Coordinates of C-alpha atoms in Angstrom, one line a residue:
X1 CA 59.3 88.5 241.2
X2 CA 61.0 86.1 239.4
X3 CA 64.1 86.7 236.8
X4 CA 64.6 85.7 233.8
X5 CA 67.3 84.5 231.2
X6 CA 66.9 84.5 227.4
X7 CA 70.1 84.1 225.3
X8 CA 70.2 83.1 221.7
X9 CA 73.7 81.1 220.5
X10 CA 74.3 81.0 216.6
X11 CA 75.1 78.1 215.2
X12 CA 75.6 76.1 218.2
X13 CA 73.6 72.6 216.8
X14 CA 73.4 70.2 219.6
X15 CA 71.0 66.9 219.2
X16 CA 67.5 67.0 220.8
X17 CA 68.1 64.0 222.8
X18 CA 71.3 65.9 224.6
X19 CA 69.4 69.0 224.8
X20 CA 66.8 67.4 226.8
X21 CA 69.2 65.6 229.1
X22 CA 70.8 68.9 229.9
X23 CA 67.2 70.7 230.7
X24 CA 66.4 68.9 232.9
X25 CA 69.8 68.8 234.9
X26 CA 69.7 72.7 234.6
X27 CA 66.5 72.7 235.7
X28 CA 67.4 70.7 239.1
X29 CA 69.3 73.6 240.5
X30 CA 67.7 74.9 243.0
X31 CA 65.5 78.2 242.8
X32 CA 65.3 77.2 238.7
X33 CA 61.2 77.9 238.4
X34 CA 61.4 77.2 234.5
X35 CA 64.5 75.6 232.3
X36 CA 64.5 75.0 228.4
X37 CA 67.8 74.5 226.4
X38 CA 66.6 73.9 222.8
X39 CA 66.9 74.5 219.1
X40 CA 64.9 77.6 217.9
X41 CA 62.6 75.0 215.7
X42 CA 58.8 76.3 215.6
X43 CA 57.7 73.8 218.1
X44 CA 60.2 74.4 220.9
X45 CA 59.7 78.8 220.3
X46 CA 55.7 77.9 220.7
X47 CA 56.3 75.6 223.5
X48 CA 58.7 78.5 225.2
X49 CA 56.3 81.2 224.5
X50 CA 53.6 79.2 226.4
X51 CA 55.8 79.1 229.5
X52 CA 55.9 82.7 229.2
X53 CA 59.4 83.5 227.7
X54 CA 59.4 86.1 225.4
X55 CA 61.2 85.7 222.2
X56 CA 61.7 87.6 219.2
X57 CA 62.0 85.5 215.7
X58 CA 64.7 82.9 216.6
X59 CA 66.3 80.5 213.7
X60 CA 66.2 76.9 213.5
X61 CA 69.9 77.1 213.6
X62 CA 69.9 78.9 217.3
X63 CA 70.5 77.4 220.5
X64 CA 68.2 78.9 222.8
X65 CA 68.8 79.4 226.7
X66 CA 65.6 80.1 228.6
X67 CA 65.7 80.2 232.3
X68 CA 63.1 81.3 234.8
X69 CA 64.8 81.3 238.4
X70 CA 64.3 83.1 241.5
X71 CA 66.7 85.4 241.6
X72 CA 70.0 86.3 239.7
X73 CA 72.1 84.8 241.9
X74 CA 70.3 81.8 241.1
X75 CA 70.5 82.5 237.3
X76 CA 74.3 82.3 237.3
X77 CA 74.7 78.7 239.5
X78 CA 71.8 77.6 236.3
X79 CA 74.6 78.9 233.9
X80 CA 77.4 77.3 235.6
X81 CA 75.4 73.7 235.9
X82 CA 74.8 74.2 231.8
X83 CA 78.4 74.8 231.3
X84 CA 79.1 71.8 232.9
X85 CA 76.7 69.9 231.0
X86 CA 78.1 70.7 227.6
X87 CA 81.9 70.4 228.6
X88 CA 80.5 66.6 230.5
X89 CA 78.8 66.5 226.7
X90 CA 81.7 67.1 224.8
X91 CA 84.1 65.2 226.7
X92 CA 81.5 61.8 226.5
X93 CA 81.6 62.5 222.4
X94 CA 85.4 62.4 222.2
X95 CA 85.9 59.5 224.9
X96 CA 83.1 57.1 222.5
X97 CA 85.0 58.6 219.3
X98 CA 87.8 56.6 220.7
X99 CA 91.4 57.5 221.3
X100 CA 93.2 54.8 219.2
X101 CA 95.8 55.6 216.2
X102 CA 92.8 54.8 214.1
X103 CA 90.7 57.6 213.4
X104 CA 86.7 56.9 213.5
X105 CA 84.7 56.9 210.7
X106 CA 83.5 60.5 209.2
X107 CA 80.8 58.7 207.2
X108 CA 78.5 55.1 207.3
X109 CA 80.1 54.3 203.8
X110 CA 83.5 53.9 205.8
X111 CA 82.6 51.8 208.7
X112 CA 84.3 48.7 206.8
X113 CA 83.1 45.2 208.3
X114 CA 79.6 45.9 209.1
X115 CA 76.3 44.8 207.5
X116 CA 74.1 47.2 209.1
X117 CA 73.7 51.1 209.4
X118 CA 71.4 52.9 211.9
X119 CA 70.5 56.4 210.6
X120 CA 69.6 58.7 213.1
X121 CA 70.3 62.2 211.6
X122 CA 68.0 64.9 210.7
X123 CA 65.6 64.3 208.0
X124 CA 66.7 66.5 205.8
X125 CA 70.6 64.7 205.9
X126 CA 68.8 61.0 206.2
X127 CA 69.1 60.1 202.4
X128 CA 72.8 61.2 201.6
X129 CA 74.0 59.4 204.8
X130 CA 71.6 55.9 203.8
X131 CA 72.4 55.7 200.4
X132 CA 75.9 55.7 201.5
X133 CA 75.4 53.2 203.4
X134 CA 73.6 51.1 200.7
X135 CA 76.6 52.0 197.9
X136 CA 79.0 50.5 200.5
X137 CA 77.0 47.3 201.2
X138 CA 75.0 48.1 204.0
X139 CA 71.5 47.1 204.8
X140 CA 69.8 50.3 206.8
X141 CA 67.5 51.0 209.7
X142 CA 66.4 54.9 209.4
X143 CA 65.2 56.5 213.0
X144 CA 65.0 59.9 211.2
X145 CA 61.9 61.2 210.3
X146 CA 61.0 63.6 207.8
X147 CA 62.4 61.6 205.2
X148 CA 60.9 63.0 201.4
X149 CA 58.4 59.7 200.3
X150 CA 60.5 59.9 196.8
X151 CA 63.6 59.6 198.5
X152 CA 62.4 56.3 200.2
X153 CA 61.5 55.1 197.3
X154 CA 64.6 55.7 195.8
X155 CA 66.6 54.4 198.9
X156 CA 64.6 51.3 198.9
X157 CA 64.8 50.3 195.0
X158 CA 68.0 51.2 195.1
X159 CA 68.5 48.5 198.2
X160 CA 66.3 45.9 196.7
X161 CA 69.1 45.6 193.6
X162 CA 72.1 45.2 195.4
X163 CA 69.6 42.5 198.0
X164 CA 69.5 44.5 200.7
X165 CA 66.9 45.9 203.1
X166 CA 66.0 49.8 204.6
X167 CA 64.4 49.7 207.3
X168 CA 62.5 53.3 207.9
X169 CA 62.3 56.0 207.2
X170 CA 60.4 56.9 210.2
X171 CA 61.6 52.6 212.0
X172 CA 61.4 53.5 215.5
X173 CA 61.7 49.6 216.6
X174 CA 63.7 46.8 215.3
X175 CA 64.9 43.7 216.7
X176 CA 67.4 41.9 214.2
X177 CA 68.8 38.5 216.0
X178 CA 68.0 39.9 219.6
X179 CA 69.9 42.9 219.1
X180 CA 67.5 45.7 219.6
X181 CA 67.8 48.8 217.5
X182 CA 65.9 52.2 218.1
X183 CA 63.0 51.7 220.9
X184 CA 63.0 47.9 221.9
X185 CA 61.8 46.0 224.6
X186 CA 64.0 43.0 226.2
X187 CA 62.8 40.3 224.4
X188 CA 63.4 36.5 224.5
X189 CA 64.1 34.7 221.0
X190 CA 61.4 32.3 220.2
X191 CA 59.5 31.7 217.1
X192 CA 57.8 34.7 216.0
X193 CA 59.4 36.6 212.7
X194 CA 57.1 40.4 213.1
X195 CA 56.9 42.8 210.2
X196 CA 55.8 46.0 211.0
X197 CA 55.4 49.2 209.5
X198 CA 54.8 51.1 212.9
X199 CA 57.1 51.0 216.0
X200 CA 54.5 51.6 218.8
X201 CA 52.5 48.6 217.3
X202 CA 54.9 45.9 216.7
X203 CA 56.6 46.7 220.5
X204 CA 52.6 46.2 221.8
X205 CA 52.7 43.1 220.1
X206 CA 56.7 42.1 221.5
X207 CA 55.4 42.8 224.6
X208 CA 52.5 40.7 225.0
X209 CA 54.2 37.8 223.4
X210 CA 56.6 38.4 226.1
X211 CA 54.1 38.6 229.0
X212 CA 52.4 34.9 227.2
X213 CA 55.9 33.7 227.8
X214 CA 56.6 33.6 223.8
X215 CA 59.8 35.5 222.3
X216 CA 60.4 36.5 218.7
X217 CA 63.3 36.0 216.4
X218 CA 63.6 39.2 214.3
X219 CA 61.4 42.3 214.2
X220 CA 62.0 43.8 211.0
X221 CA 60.2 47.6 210.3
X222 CA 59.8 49.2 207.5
X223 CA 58.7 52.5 208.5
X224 CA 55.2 53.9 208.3
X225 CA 54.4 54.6 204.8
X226 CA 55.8 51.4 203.4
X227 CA 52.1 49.9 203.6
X228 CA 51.1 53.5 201.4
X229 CA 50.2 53.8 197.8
X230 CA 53.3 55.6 196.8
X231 CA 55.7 53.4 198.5
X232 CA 53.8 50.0 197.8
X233 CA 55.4 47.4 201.0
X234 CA 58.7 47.6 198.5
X235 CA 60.2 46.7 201.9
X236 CA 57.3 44.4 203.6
X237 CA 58.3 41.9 200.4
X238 CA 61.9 41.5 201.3
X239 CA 60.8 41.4 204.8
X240 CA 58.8 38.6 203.6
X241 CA 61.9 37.1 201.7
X242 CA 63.7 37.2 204.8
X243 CA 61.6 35.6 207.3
X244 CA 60.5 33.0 204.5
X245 CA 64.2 31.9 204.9
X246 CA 64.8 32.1 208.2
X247 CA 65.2 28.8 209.9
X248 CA 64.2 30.3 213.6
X249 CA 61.0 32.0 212.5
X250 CA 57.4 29.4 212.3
X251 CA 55.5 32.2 212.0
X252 CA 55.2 35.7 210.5
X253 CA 53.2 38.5 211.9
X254 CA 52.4 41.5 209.7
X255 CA 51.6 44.5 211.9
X256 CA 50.2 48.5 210.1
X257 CA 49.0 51.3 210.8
X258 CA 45.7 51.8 208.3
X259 CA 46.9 50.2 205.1
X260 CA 46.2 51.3 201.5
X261 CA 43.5 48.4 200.3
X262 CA 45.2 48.3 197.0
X263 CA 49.2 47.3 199.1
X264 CA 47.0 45.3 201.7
X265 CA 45.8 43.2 198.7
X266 CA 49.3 43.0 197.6
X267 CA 51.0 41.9 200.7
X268 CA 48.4 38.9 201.1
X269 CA 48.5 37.4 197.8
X270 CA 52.5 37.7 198.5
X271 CA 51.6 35.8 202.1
X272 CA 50.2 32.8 200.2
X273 CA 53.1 32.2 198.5
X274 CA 55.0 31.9 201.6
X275 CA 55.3 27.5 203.7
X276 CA 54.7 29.3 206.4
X277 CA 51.7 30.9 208.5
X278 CA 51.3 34.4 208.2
X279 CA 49.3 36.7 211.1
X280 CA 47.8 40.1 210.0
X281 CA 47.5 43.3 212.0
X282 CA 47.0 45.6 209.8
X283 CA 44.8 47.7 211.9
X284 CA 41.3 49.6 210.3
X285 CA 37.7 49.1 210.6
X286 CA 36.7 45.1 210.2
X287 CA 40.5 43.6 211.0
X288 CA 41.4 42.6 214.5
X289 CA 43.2 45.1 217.1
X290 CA 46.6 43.9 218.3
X291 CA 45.5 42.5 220.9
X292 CA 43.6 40.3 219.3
X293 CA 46.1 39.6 216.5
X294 CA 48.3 38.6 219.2
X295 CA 46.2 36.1 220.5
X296 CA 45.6 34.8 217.1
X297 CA 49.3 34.2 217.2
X298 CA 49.6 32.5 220.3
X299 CA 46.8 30.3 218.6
X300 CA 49.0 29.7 215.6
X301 CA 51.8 27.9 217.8
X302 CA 49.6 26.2 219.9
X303 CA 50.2 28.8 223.7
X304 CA 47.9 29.1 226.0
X305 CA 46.1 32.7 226.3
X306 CA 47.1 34.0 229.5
X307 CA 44.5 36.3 231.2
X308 CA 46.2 40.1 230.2
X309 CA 47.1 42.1 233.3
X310 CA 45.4 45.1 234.5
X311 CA 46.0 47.2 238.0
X312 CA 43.5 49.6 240.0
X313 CA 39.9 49.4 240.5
X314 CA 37.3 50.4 237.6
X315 CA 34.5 50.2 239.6
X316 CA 34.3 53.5 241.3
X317 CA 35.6 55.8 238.1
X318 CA 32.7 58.0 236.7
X319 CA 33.6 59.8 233.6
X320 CA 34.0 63.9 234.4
X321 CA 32.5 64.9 231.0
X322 CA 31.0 64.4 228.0
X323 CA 34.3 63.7 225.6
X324 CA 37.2 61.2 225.3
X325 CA 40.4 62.4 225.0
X326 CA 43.8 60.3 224.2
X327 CA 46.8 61.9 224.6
X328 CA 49.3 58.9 222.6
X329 CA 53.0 58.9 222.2
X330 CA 52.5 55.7 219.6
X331 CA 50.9 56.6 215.9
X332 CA 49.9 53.0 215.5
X333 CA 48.7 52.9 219.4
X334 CA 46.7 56.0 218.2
X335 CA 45.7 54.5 215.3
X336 CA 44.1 51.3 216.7
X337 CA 42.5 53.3 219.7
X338 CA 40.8 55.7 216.9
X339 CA 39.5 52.6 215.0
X340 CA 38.0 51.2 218.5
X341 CA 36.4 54.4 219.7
X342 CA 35.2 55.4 216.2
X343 CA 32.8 52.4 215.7
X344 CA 30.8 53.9 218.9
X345 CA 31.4 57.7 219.4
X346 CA 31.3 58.4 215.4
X347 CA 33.9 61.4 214.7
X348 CA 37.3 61.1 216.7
X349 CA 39.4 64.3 216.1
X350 CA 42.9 64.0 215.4
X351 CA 46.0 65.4 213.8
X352 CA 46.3 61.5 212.4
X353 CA 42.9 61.0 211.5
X354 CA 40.8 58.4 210.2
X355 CA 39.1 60.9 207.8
X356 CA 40.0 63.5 206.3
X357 CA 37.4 66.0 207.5
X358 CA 38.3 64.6 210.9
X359 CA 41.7 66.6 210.9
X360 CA 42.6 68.7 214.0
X361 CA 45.6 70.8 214.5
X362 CA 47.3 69.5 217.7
X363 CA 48.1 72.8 218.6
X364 CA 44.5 74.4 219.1
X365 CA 41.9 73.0 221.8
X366 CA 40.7 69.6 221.3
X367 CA 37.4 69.3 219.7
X368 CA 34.8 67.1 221.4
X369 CA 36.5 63.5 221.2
X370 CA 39.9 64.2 220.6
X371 CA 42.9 61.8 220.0
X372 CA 46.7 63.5 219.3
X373 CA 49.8 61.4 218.0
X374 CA 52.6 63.5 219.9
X375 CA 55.0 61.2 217.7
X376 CA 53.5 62.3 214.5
X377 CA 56.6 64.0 212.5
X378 CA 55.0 67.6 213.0
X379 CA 55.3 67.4 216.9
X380 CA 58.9 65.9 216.2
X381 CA 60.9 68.6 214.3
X382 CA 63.8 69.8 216.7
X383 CA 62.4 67.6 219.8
X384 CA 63.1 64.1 221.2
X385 CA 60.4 61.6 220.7
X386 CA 57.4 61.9 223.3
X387 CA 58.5 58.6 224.5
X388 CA 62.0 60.2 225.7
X389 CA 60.4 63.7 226.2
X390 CA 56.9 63.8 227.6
X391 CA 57.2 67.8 228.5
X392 CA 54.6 68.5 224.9
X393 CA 52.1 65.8 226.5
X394 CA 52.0 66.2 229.9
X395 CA 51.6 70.1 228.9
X396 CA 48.4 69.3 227.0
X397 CA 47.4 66.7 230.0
X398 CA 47.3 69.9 232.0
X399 CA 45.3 71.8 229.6
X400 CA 42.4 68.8 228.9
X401 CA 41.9 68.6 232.7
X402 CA 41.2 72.3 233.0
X403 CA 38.9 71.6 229.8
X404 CA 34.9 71.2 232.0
X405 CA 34.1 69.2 228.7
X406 CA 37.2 66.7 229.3
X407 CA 35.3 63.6 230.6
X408 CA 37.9 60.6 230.2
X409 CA 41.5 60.5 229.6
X410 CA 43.6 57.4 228.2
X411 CA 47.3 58.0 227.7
X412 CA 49.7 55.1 226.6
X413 CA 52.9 54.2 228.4
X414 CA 55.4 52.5 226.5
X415 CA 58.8 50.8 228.5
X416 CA 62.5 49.6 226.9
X417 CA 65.4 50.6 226.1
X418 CA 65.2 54.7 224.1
X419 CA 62.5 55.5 226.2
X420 CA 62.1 57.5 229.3
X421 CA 63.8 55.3 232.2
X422 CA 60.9 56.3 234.3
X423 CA 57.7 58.0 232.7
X424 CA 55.7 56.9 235.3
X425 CA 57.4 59.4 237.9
X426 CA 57.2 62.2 235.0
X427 CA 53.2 61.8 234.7
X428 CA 52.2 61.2 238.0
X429 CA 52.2 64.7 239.2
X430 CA 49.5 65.2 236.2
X431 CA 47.3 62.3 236.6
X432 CA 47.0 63.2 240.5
X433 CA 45.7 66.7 239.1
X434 CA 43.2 65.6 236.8
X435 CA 41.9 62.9 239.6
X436 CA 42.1 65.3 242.3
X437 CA 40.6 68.9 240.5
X438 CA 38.2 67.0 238.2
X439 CA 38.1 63.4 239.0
X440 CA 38.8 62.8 235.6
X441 CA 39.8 58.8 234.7
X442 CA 43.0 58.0 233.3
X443 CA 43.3 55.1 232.0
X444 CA 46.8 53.9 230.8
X445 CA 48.0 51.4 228.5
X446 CA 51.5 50.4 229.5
X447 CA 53.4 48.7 226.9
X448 CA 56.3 46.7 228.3
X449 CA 57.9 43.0 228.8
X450 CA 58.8 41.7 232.0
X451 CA 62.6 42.5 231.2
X452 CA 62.2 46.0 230.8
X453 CA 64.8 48.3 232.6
X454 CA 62.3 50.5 233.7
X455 CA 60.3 47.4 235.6
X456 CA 57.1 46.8 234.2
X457 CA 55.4 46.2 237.9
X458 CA 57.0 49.2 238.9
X459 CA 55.8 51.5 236.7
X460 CA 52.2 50.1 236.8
X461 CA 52.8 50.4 241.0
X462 CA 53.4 53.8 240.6
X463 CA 50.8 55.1 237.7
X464 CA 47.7 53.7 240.5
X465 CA 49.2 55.3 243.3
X466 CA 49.0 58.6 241.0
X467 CA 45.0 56.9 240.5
X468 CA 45.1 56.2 236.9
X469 CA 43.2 52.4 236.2
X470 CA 46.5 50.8 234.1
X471 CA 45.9 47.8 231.3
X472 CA 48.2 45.6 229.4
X473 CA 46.0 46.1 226.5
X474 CA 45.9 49.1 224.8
X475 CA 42.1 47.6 223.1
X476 CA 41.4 46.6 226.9
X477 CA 41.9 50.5 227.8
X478 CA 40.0 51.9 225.4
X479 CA 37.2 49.5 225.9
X480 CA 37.5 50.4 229.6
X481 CA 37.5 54.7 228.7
X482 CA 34.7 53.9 226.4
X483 CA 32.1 52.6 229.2
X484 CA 33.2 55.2 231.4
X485 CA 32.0 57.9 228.9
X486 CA 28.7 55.5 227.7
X487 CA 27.4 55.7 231.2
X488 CA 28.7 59.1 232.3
X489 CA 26.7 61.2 229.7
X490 CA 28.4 61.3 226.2
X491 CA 25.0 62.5 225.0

């Protein structure tokens, strides 16, 4: 029988991003059945509890130290390794803090000479540390979530009177003058200026430029609710500004999530006011999918549509089941896959839905077709981004395939620097499962440019030796899942 370790440590914050890095090095030692090092938010106790640790009524503020190991011998070495993890941890903080006679900066406001802040706190410390930032002369890119919508709005009019730009809350991607910020591919520079109020979406677009052979010169975001009736694209118009004056960028792509119709109005009366060609995304029922947006682009600057990659043979995949399930890292990914499957399968379930009587708690059983955002702030409180942590979605992978109603399976994939260095290698082990229990599809959009460190061919090489089908084009792939389920009894 196996032995377990539960200990609970006060106080003792550590990042999500750390946490998970020392996991899974604890969980290397070997005879370690089960290792999670995590806050004590709601989502890690649930995700605990369903490994079988038994917990009583942990705090936010606890560090919790759940092991599962053979024996207690074993337990001990897995204590030692985590030891070692936090004193390698500390010592890596105070070597980057520097050891000069100049003391680093205890706040943004302080960290004279630079333009640009990058926010990456928890949500609930986001605004002091931005607006900061903003008093001191700093534009802002904010990777925290769970930002309060009237403290962006107060962040961003705030910004807009001293001329400067917040990028976020919630800005996963941005590429200002080829330095990437948050998740970014490699890019090339080249013509195209990108807007985008979703991270997942404007990187899909980056990287098929990329794969066209056409680079961009700034990706700006502006977080996903700046497209929203509250907020009202306060920073899609200085985006706008911005690009207008910028002498590398012929053409500007807007790229959203479902807009409100009232902001979407807004933004293209502002776009007609601009000498130069503006490109929409903004994804919902009637507009074009990225894919299409981008080669709408390529169009604009005169480039040749190349024919999008794809890797493993459709032909023989039946689907295992009546429903459609997509199990997405990327809320604008999500999005646009909803908006396809919707015009032919009617209701898609979702905790991001299209409809409001379409909502679905991602934590209970999916319900006929199903799509989850594991991005979505709910699935993000205490935890690293699904793209950096895949444990919630390869979890729920499991439990679709042992779902007998679970007929087709499309996941999203998405390379650069901030994600996973090799997701791939992390999924496989569930994508052989479904295929060889079920013969359930997977089909796989990998998002990526050809300069990615975690090699774009490489990663596709390994996804169809696990047997999932893998496209370029996130459309493409749903197009793909959608036949399966057409002609393997969806009725």
């Amino acid at each position: 029988m196996s032995e377990v370790h539960i200990e609970f440590r006060s106080g003792a914050y550590r990042d999500s991003v750390s946490l998970l890095e020392v996991s899974r090095a604890v969980a290397q030692t070997p005879g370690v059945e089960d290792a999670i090092i995590a806050m004590g938010t709601p989502l890690n106790v649930d995700l605990m509890r369903e490994l079988g640790f038994v917990l009583d009524n942990p705090s936010p503020n606890d560090l919790i130290i759940a092991i599962r190991a053979s024996d207690q011998a074993t337990i001990a070495t897995a204590l030692s390794a985590l030891a070692a993890e936090f004193v390698s941890m500390d010592d890596r903080a105070k070597a980057a803090g520097g050891g000069g006679e100049v003391a680093p900066p205890r706040s943004v406001g302080r960290s004279h000479g630079s333009n640009l802040a990058l926010i990456s706190v928890p949500g609930s410390g986001a605004f002091a540390e931005a607006m900061d930032a903003i008093e001191s002369g700093q534009s802002v890119m904010i990777f925290s979530d769970n930002v309060a919508v009237w403290q962006e709005i107060a962040l961003k009019d705030r910004a807009a009177e001293e001329d400067l730009l917040v990028m976020g809350p919630d800005c996963g991607t941005a590429v200002i003058g080829g330095v990437g910020l948050g998740f970014a591919n490699i890019v090339r520079p080249g013509p195209v200026g990108i807007i985008a109020a979703s991270g997942t979406g404007a990187q899909h677009v980056i990287a098929l430029l990329d794969l066209a052979g056409v680079g961009i010169s700034h990706c700006i975001g502006v977080g996903g609710r700046d497209l929203s009736r509250e907020v009202m694209a306060r920073s899609t118009m200085g985006a706008f500004d911005a690009l207008a004056e910028d002498e590398q960028t012929e053409v500007i792509v807007l790229i959203s999530k479902p807009s409100a119709p009232e902001v979407a109005k807004l933004v293209r009366e502002r776009a007609k006011a601009i000498a130069k060609p503006v490109v929409f995304a903004l994804l919902g029922e009637g507009s074009p999918d990225l894919t299409n947006a981008t080669e709408e682009i390529l169009r604009t600057i005169g480039v040749t549509q190349p024919i999008w990659r794809s890797w493993g043979d459709e032909g023989p995949m039946r689907a295992a089941g009546k429903y459609l399930r997509g199990l997405y890292s990327g809320g604008t990914i999500c999005d646009e896959a909803m908006v396809i499957a919707a015009k032919e399968l009617g209701t898609i379930y979702s905790n991001i839905p299209l409809r409001q009587e379409w909502d679905l708690d991602p934590f209970v059983p999916s319900k006929e077709h199903t799509f989850i955002d594991f991005g979505d702030d709910a699935m993000t409180v205490g935890r690293a981004h699904p793209m950096i942590d895949p444990t919630l979605r390869i979890e729920r992978l499991r439990r679709e395939i042992a779902d007998p109603d679970c007929g087709v399976i499309i996941l999203d994939v998405v390379l650069g620097h901030g994600a996973d260095s090799d997701p791939a290698t992390a999924l496989a082990p569930a994508i052989k499962e479904a295929i060889s229990k079920r013969k359930i599809p997977v089909i796989i959009s990998l998002i990526g440019s050809s300069g990615d460190p975690q090699g774009l061919e490489r990663q596709a090489k390994l996804l169809i030796e696990a047997g999932a089908y893998v496209t370029v084009s996130n459309a493409a792939a749903v197009r793909t899942a959608l036949s399966l389920v057409r002609t393997g009894g969806a009725s």
